Amino acid sequence: MPRGAAGEVLSDPTRLHMMNVLAKGSDMACSATYEGLGVTKTNASRHLRILREAGLVWRSQRGRQLYVRLRRAELEQRFPGHLQGILTNTDDGSAVSQ
């Protein structure tokens, strides 16, 4: 995925917030990623789909529950320092440690 594509996908504040939530942990239930976002489940699912299709997150299913995780290692390998730079410069001003 070219840097421009990732930047375009992350230009949406909801998706950027989701990436920050995912960067703070490992696998997370999809439902947990949008709690507190103030968006509908349908809207949150759409944002997660866009992140997945852009190659930024990975989704798996365990039983009936869907889980999502940030593809940190793959992204860091392809774009060294780029992901951390995006997550560090968010609207909330918080840095996400690795």
CSV table of N, CA, C and O in Angstrom, one decimal:
chain,number,residue,atom,x,y,z
A,1,MET,N,0.8,-1.2,0.0
A,1,MET,CA,0.0,0.0,0.0
A,1,MET,C,0.9,1.2,0.0
A,1,MET,O,1.7,1.4,0.9
A,2,PRO,N,0.7,2.1,-0.9
A,2,PRO,CA,1.5,3.4,-1.0
A,2,PRO,C,1.1,4.3,0.2
A,2,PRO,O,0.0,4.2,0.7
A,3,ARG,N,2.1,5.1,0.6
A,3,ARG,CA,1.9,6.0,1.7
A,3,ARG,C,0.7,6.9,1.5
A,3,ARG,O,-0.1,7.2,2.4
A,4,GLY,N,0.5,7.4,0.3
A,4,GLY,CA,-0.7,8.2,0.0
A,4,GLY,C,-2.0,7.5,0.3
A,4,GLY,O,-2.9,8.2,0.8
A,5,ALA,N,-2.1,6.3,0.0
A,5,ALA,CA,-3.3,5.5,0.3
A,5,ALA,C,-3.6,5.4,1.8
A,5,ALA,O,-4.7,5.6,2.3
A,6,ALA,N,-2.5,5.2,2.6
A,6,ALA,CA,-2.7,5.1,4.0
A,6,ALA,C,-3.1,6.4,4.6
A,6,ALA,O,-3.9,6.6,5.4
A,7,GLY,N,-2.5,7.5,4.1
A,7,GLY,CA,-2.8,8.8,4.5
A,7,GLY,C,-4.2,9.2,4.2
A,7,GLY,O,-4.9,9.8,5.0
A,8,GLU,N,-4.7,8.8,3.1
A,8,GLU,CA,-6.1,9.1,2.7
A,8,GLU,C,-7.1,8.3,3.6
A,8,GLU,O,-8.0,8.9,4.1
A,9,VAL,N,-6.8,7.1,3.9
A,9,VAL,CA,-7.6,6.3,4.8
A,9,VAL,C,-7.6,6.9,6.2
A,9,VAL,O,-8.6,6.9,6.8
A,10,LEU,N,-6.5,7.3,6.6
A,10,LEU,CA,-6.3,7.9,8.0
A,10,LEU,C,-6.7,9.3,8.1
A,10,LEU,O,-6.6,9.9,9.2
A,11,SER,N,-7.2,9.9,7.0
A,11,SER,CA,-7.6,11.3,7.1
A,11,SER,C,-8.9,11.5,7.8
A,11,SER,O,-9.3,12.6,8.2
A,12,ASP,N,-9.6,10.4,8.0
A,12,ASP,CA,-10.9,10.4,8.7
A,12,ASP,C,-10.6,10.3,10.2
A,12,ASP,O,-9.9,9.4,10.7
A,13,PRO,N,-11.1,11.2,11.1
A,13,PRO,CA,-10.9,11.2,12.5
A,13,PRO,C,-11.4,9.9,13.2
A,13,PRO,O,-10.7,9.5,14.2
A,14,THR,N,-12.4,9.3,12.7
A,14,THR,CA,-12.9,8.1,13.4
A,14,THR,C,-12.0,7.0,13.1
A,14,THR,O,-11.6,6.2,14.1
A,15,ARG,N,-11.5,6.8,11.9
A,15,ARG,CA,-10.5,5.7,11.6
A,15,ARG,C,-9.2,6.0,12.3
A,15,ARG,O,-8.6,5.0,12.8
A,16,LEU,N,-8.8,7.2,12.4
A,16,LEU,CA,-7.5,7.5,13.1
A,16,LEU,C,-7.7,7.2,14.6
A,16,LEU,O,-6.8,6.6,15.2
A,17,HIS,N,-8.8,7.5,15.2
A,17,HIS,CA,-9.1,7.1,16.6
A,17,HIS,C,-9.1,5.6,16.8
A,17,HIS,O,-8.5,5.1,17.7
A,18,MET,N,-9.7,4.9,15.8
A,18,MET,CA,-9.7,3.4,15.9
A,18,MET,C,-8.3,2.9,15.9
A,18,MET,O,-7.9,2.0,16.6
A,19,MET,N,-7.4,3.5,15.0
A,19,MET,CA,-6.0,3.0,14.9
A,19,MET,C,-5.3,3.3,16.3
A,19,MET,O,-4.5,2.4,16.7
A,20,ASN,N,-5.6,4.4,16.9
A,20,ASN,CA,-5.0,4.7,18.2
A,20,ASN,C,-5.4,3.7,19.3
A,20,ASN,O,-4.7,3.2,20.1
A,21,VAL,N,-6.7,3.3,19.3
A,21,VAL,CA,-7.2,2.3,20.2
A,21,VAL,C,-6.6,1.0,20.0
A,21,VAL,O,-6.1,0.4,20.9
A,22,LEU,N,-6.4,0.6,18.7
A,22,LEU,CA,-5.8,-0.7,18.4
A,22,LEU,C,-4.3,-0.7,18.7
A,22,LEU,O,-3.7,-1.7,19.1
A,23,ALA,N,-3.7,0.5,18.6
A,23,ALA,CA,-2.2,0.6,18.8
A,23,ALA,C,-1.9,0.4,20.3
A,23,ALA,O,-0.8,0.1,20.7
A,24,LYS,N,-2.9,0.5,21.2
A,24,LYS,CA,-2.6,0.4,22.6
A,24,LYS,C,-2.7,-1.0,23.1
A,24,LYS,O,-2.5,-1.3,24.3
A,25,GLY,N,-3.1,-2.0,22.3
A,25,GLY,CA,-3.3,-3.3,22.7
A,25,GLY,C,-3.0,-4.3,21.6
A,25,GLY,O,-2.4,-4.0,20.6
A,26,SER,N,-3.4,-5.5,21.9
A,26,SER,CA,-3.2,-6.6,20.8
A,26,SER,C,-4.6,-6.8,20.2
A,26,SER,O,-5.3,-5.9,19.9
A,27,ASP,N,-4.9,-8.1,20.0
A,27,ASP,CA,-6.3,-8.4,19.5
A,27,ASP,C,-7.3,-7.8,20.3
A,27,ASP,O,-7.3,-7.8,21.5
A,28,MET,N,-8.3,-7.2,19.6
A,28,MET,CA,-9.4,-6.6,20.4
A,28,MET,C,-10.7,-6.9,19.7
A,28,MET,O,-10.8,-7.0,18.4
A,29,ALA,N,-11.8,-7.2,20.5
A,29,ALA,CA,-13.1,-7.5,19.9
A,29,ALA,C,-13.5,-6.3,19.1
A,29,ALA,O,-13.3,-5.2,19.5
A,30,CYS,N,-14.0,-6.6,17.9
A,30,CYS,CA,-14.5,-5.5,17.0
A,30,CYS,C,-15.4,-4.5,17.7
A,30,CYS,O,-15.3,-3.3,17.6
A,31,SER,N,-16.3,-5.1,18.5
A,31,SER,CA,-17.3,-4.2,19.3
A,31,SER,C,-16.6,-3.3,20.2
A,31,SER,O,-17.0,-2.2,20.4
A,32,ALA,N,-15.4,-3.7,20.8
A,32,ALA,CA,-14.7,-2.8,21.7
A,32,ALA,C,-14.0,-1.6,21.0
A,32,ALA,O,-13.8,-0.6,21.7
A,33,THR,N,-13.8,-1.7,19.7
A,33,THR,CA,-13.1,-0.7,19.1
A,33,THR,C,-13.9,0.6,18.9
A,33,THR,O,-13.4,1.7,18.7
A,34,TYR,N,-15.2,0.4,18.8
A,34,TYR,CA,-16.1,1.6,18.6
A,34,TYR,C,-16.9,2.0,19.8
A,34,TYR,O,-17.6,3.0,19.8
A,35,GLU,N,-16.6,1.4,20.9
A,35,GLU,CA,-17.3,1.9,22.2
A,35,GLU,C,-16.7,3.2,22.5
A,35,GLU,O,-15.5,3.5,22.4
A,36,GLY,N,-17.6,4.2,22.8
A,36,GLY,CA,-17.2,5.5,23.1
A,36,GLY,C,-16.9,6.4,21.9
A,36,GLY,O,-16.5,7.5,22.1
A,37,LEU,N,-17.1,5.9,20.7
A,37,LEU,CA,-16.8,6.8,19.5
A,37,LEU,C,-18.0,7.7,19.2
A,37,LEU,O,-17.8,8.6,18.5
A,38,GLY,N,-19.2,7.3,19.6
A,38,GLY,CA,-20.3,8.1,19.3
A,38,GLY,C,-20.8,7.8,17.9
A,38,GLY,O,-21.4,8.7,17.3
A,39,VAL,N,-20.6,6.6,17.3
A,39,VAL,CA,-21.0,6.3,16.0
A,39,VAL,C,-21.8,5.0,16.1
A,39,VAL,O,-21.7,4.2,17.1
A,40,THR,N,-22.7,4.8,15.1
A,40,THR,CA,-23.5,3.5,15.1
A,40,THR,C,-22.6,2.3,14.8
A,40,THR,O,-21.5,2.5,14.3
A,41,LYS,N,-23.1,1.2,15.2
A,41,LYS,CA,-22.3,-0.1,14.9
A,41,LYS,C,-22.1,-0.2,13.4
A,41,LYS,O,-21.0,-0.6,13.0
A,42,THR,N,-23.1,0.1,12.6
A,42,THR,CA,-22.9,0.0,11.2
A,42,THR,C,-21.8,0.9,10.6
A,42,THR,O,-21.0,0.5,9.8
A,43,ASN,N,-21.8,2.2,11.1
A,43,ASN,CA,-20.8,3.1,10.7
A,43,ASN,C,-19.4,2.7,11.2
A,43,ASN,O,-18.5,2.7,10.4
A,44,ALA,N,-19.3,2.2,12.4
A,44,ALA,CA,-18.0,1.7,12.9
A,44,ALA,C,-17.6,0.5,12.1
A,44,ALA,O,-16.4,0.4,11.8
A,45,SER,N,-18.5,-0.4,11.7
A,45,SER,CA,-18.1,-1.6,10.9
A,45,SER,C,-17.6,-1.1,9.6
A,45,SER,O,-16.6,-1.7,9.0
A,46,ARG,N,-18.2,-0.1,9.0
A,46,ARG,CA,-17.7,0.4,7.7
A,46,ARG,C,-16.3,1.0,7.8
A,46,ARG,O,-15.4,0.7,7.0
A,47,HIS,N,-16.0,1.7,8.9
A,47,HIS,CA,-14.6,2.2,9.1
A,47,HIS,C,-13.6,1.1,9.3
A,47,HIS,O,-12.5,1.1,8.7
A,48,LEU,N,-14.0,0.0,10.0
A,48,LEU,CA,-13.1,-1.1,10.2
A,48,LEU,C,-12.9,-1.8,8.9
A,48,LEU,O,-11.7,-2.3,8.6
A,49,ARG,N,-13.9,-1.9,8.1
A,49,ARG,CA,-13.7,-2.5,6.8
A,49,ARG,C,-12.7,-1.7,5.9
A,49,ARG,O,-11.9,-2.3,5.2
A,50,ILE,N,-12.8,-0.4,5.9
A,50,ILE,CA,-11.9,0.4,5.1
A,50,ILE,C,-10.5,0.2,5.6
A,50,ILE,O,-9.6,0.1,4.8
A,51,LEU,N,-10.3,0.2,6.9
A,51,LEU,CA,-9.0,0.0,7.5
A,51,LEU,C,-8.4,-1.4,7.1
A,51,LEU,O,-7.3,-1.5,6.8
A,52,ARG,N,-9.3,-2.4,7.1
A,52,ARG,CA,-8.9,-3.8,6.7
A,52,ARG,C,-8.5,-3.8,5.3
A,52,ARG,O,-7.5,-4.4,4.9
A,53,GLU,N,-9.4,-3.2,4.4
A,53,GLU,CA,-9.1,-3.3,3.0
A,53,GLU,C,-7.8,-2.5,2.6
A,53,GLU,O,-7.2,-2.8,1.6
A,54,ALA,N,-7.5,-1.5,3.4
A,54,ALA,CA,-6.3,-0.7,3.2
A,54,ALA,C,-5.0,-1.4,3.7
A,54,ALA,O,-3.9,-1.0,3.5
A,55,GLY,N,-5.2,-2.6,4.4
A,55,GLY,CA,-4.1,-3.4,4.9
A,55,GLY,C,-3.6,-2.9,6.2
A,55,GLY,O,-2.5,-3.2,6.6
A,56,LEU,N,-4.3,-2.0,6.9
A,56,LEU,CA,-3.8,-1.5,8.1
A,56,LEU,C,-4.2,-2.3,9.4
A,56,LEU,O,-3.5,-2.3,10.4
A,57,VAL,N,-5.2,-3.1,9.2
A,57,VAL,CA,-5.6,-4.0,10.3
A,57,VAL,C,-5.9,-5.4,9.8
A,57,VAL,O,-6.1,-5.6,8.6
A,58,TRP,N,-5.9,-6.3,10.7
A,58,TRP,CA,-6.1,-7.7,10.4
A,58,TRP,C,-7.3,-8.2,11.2
A,58,TRP,O,-7.4,-7.8,12.4
A,59,ARG,N,-8.2,-8.9,10.6
A,59,ARG,CA,-9.4,-9.4,11.3
A,59,ARG,C,-9.4,-10.9,11.4
A,59,ARG,O,-9.1,-11.6,10.4
A,60,SER,N,-9.9,-11.4,12.5
A,60,SER,CA,-10.0,-12.9,12.7
A,60,SER,C,-11.3,-13.2,13.4
A,60,SER,O,-11.9,-12.3,14.0
A,61,GLN,N,-11.8,-14.4,13.3
A,61,GLN,CA,-13.0,-14.8,14.0
A,61,GLN,C,-12.7,-15.9,14.9
A,61,GLN,O,-12.0,-16.9,14.5
A,62,ARG,N,-13.3,-15.8,16.1
A,62,ARG,CA,-13.2,-16.9,17.1
A,62,ARG,C,-14.6,-17.1,17.6
A,62,ARG,O,-15.2,-16.3,18.3
A,63,GLY,N,-15.1,-18.3,17.2
A,63,GLY,CA,-16.5,-18.5,17.5
A,63,GLY,C,-17.4,-17.5,16.7
A,63,GLY,O,-17.2,-17.3,15.5
A,64,ARG,N,-18.3,-16.8,17.5
A,64,ARG,CA,-19.1,-15.8,16.8
A,64,ARG,C,-18.5,-14.4,16.9
A,64,ARG,O,-19.1,-13.5,16.4
A,65,GLN,N,-17.4,-14.3,17.7
A,65,GLN,CA,-16.9,-12.9,17.9
A,65,GLN,C,-15.8,-12.6,16.9
A,65,GLN,O,-14.9,-13.5,16.6
A,66,LEU,N,-15.8,-11.4,16.3
A,66,LEU,CA,-14.8,-10.9,15.4
A,66,LEU,C,-13.7,-10.1,16.2
A,66,LEU,O,-14.1,-9.3,17.1
A,67,TYR,N,-12.5,-10.3,15.9
A,67,TYR,CA,-11.4,-9.6,16.5
A,67,TYR,C,-10.6,-8.9,15.4
A,67,TYR,O,-10.5,-9.3,14.3
A,68,VAL,N,-10.0,-7.8,15.9
A,68,VAL,CA,-9.2,-7.0,14.9
A,68,VAL,C,-7.9,-6.6,15.7
A,68,VAL,O,-7.9,-6.5,16.9
A,69,ARG,N,-6.9,-6.5,14.9
A,69,ARG,CA,-5.6,-6.0,15.4
A,69,ARG,C,-4.9,-5.2,14.4
A,69,ARG,O,-5.0,-5.4,13.2
A,70,LEU,N,-4.1,-4.3,14.9
A,70,LEU,CA,-3.2,-3.5,14.0
A,70,LEU,C,-2.1,-4.3,13.4
A,70,LEU,O,-1.5,-5.1,14.1
A,71,ARG,N,-1.9,-4.1,12.2
A,71,ARG,CA,-0.8,-4.8,11.5
A,71,ARG,C,0.5,-4.1,11.7
A,71,ARG,O,1.2,-3.7,10.7
A,72,ARG,N,0.9,-3.8,12.9
A,72,ARG,CA,2.0,-3.0,13.3
A,72,ARG,C,3.3,-3.5,12.7
A,72,ARG,O,4.1,-2.7,12.1
A,73,ALA,N,3.7,-4.8,12.8
A,73,ALA,CA,4.9,-5.3,12.3
A,73,ALA,C,5.1,-5.1,10.8
A,73,ALA,O,6.1,-4.7,10.3
A,74,GLU,N,4.0,-5.5,10.1
A,74,GLU,CA,4.0,-5.3,8.7
A,74,GLU,C,4.1,-3.9,8.2
A,74,GLU,O,4.9,-3.6,7.3
A,75,LEU,N,3.4,-3.0,8.9
A,75,LEU,CA,3.4,-1.6,8.5
A,75,LEU,C,4.8,-1.0,8.9
A,75,LEU,O,5.3,-0.2,8.1
A,76,GLU,N,5.3,-1.4,10.0
A,76,GLU,CA,6.6,-0.8,10.4
A,76,GLU,C,7.7,-1.3,9.4
A,76,GLU,O,8.7,-0.6,9.1
A,77,GLN,N,7.6,-2.5,9.0
A,77,GLN,CA,8.6,-3.1,8.0
A,77,GLN,C,8.5,-2.3,6.7
A,77,GLN,O,9.6,-2.0,6.1
A,78,ARG,N,7.3,-2.0,6.2
A,78,ARG,CA,7.2,-1.4,4.9
A,78,ARG,C,7.4,0.1,5.0
A,78,ARG,O,7.9,0.7,4.1
A,79,PHE,N,7.0,0.7,6.1
A,79,PHE,CA,7.1,2.2,6.3
A,79,PHE,C,7.7,2.5,7.6
A,79,PHE,O,7.0,3.0,8.5
A,80,PRO,N,9.0,2.3,7.8
A,80,PRO,CA,9.6,2.5,9.1
A,80,PRO,C,9.4,3.9,9.7
A,80,PRO,O,9.6,4.9,9.0
A,81,GLY,N,8.8,3.9,10.9
A,81,GLY,CA,8.6,5.2,11.6
A,81,GLY,C,7.3,5.9,11.2
A,81,GLY,O,6.9,6.8,11.9
A,82,HIS,N,6.8,5.6,10.1
A,82,HIS,CA,5.6,6.3,9.5
A,82,HIS,C,4.4,6.1,10.4
A,82,HIS,O,3.7,7.1,10.7
A,83,LEU,N,4.1,4.9,10.8
A,83,LEU,CA,2.9,4.6,11.7
A,83,LEU,C,3.0,5.3,13.0
A,83,LEU,O,2.1,6.0,13.4
A,84,GLN,N,4.2,5.2,13.6
A,84,GLN,CA,4.3,5.9,14.9
A,84,GLN,C,4.2,7.4,14.8
A,84,GLN,O,3.6,8.1,15.6
A,85,GLY,N,4.7,8.0,13.7
A,85,GLY,CA,4.5,9.4,13.4
A,85,GLY,C,3.0,9.8,13.3
A,85,GLY,O,2.6,10.8,13.8
A,86,ILE,N,2.2,9.0,12.6
A,86,ILE,CA,0.8,9.3,12.5
A,86,ILE,C,0.1,9.2,13.8
A,86,ILE,O,-0.6,10.1,14.2
A,87,LEU,N,0.4,8.2,14.6
A,87,LEU,CA,-0.3,8.0,15.9
A,87,LEU,C,0.2,9.0,16.9
A,87,LEU,O,-0.6,9.3,17.8
A,88,THR,N,1.4,9.5,16.8
A,88,THR,CA,1.9,10.4,17.8
A,88,THR,C,1.3,11.8,17.5
A,88,THR,O,1.0,12.6,18.5
A,89,ASN,N,0.9,12.1,16.3
A,89,ASN,CA,0.4,13.4,16.0
A,89,ASN,C,-1.1,13.4,15.8
A,89,ASN,O,-1.6,13.9,14.8
A,90,THR,N,-1.8,12.9,16.7
A,90,THR,CA,-3.2,12.8,16.6
A,90,THR,C,-3.8,14.1,17.3
A,90,THR,O,-3.2,14.8,18.0
A,91,ASP,N,-5.1,14.2,17.1
A,91,ASP,CA,-5.8,15.4,17.7
A,91,ASP,C,-5.8,15.4,19.2
A,91,ASP,O,-5.7,16.5,19.8
A,92,ASP,N,-5.7,14.2,19.8
A,92,ASP,CA,-5.7,14.2,21.3
A,92,ASP,C,-4.3,14.4,21.8
A,92,ASP,O,-4.2,14.6,23.0
A,93,GLY,N,-3.3,14.5,20.9
A,93,GLY,CA,-2.0,14.8,21.3
A,93,GLY,C,-1.3,13.7,22.1
A,93,GLY,O,-0.1,14.0,22.5
A,94,SER,N,-1.8,12.6,22.2
A,94,SER,CA,-1.2,11.5,23.0
A,94,SER,C,-0.3,10.7,22.1
A,94,SER,O,-0.6,10.4,21.0
A,95,ALA,N,0.8,10.3,22.6
A,95,ALA,CA,1.8,9.4,21.9
A,95,ALA,C,1.4,8.0,22.2
A,95,ALA,O,1.0,7.7,23.4
A,96,VAL,N,1.5,7.1,21.3
A,96,VAL,CA,1.2,5.7,21.5
A,96,VAL,C,2.5,5.0,21.5
A,96,VAL,O,3.3,5.0,20.6
A,97,SER,N,2.8,4.3,22.6
A,97,SER,CA,4.1,3.6,22.7
A,97,SER,C,4.0,2.3,22.1
A,97,SER,O,2.9,1.7,21.9
A,98,GLN,N,5.2,1.8,21.6
A,98,GLN,CA,5.2,0.5,21.0
A,98,GLN,C,5.3,-0.6,22.0
A,98,GLN,O,5.6,-1.1,22.7
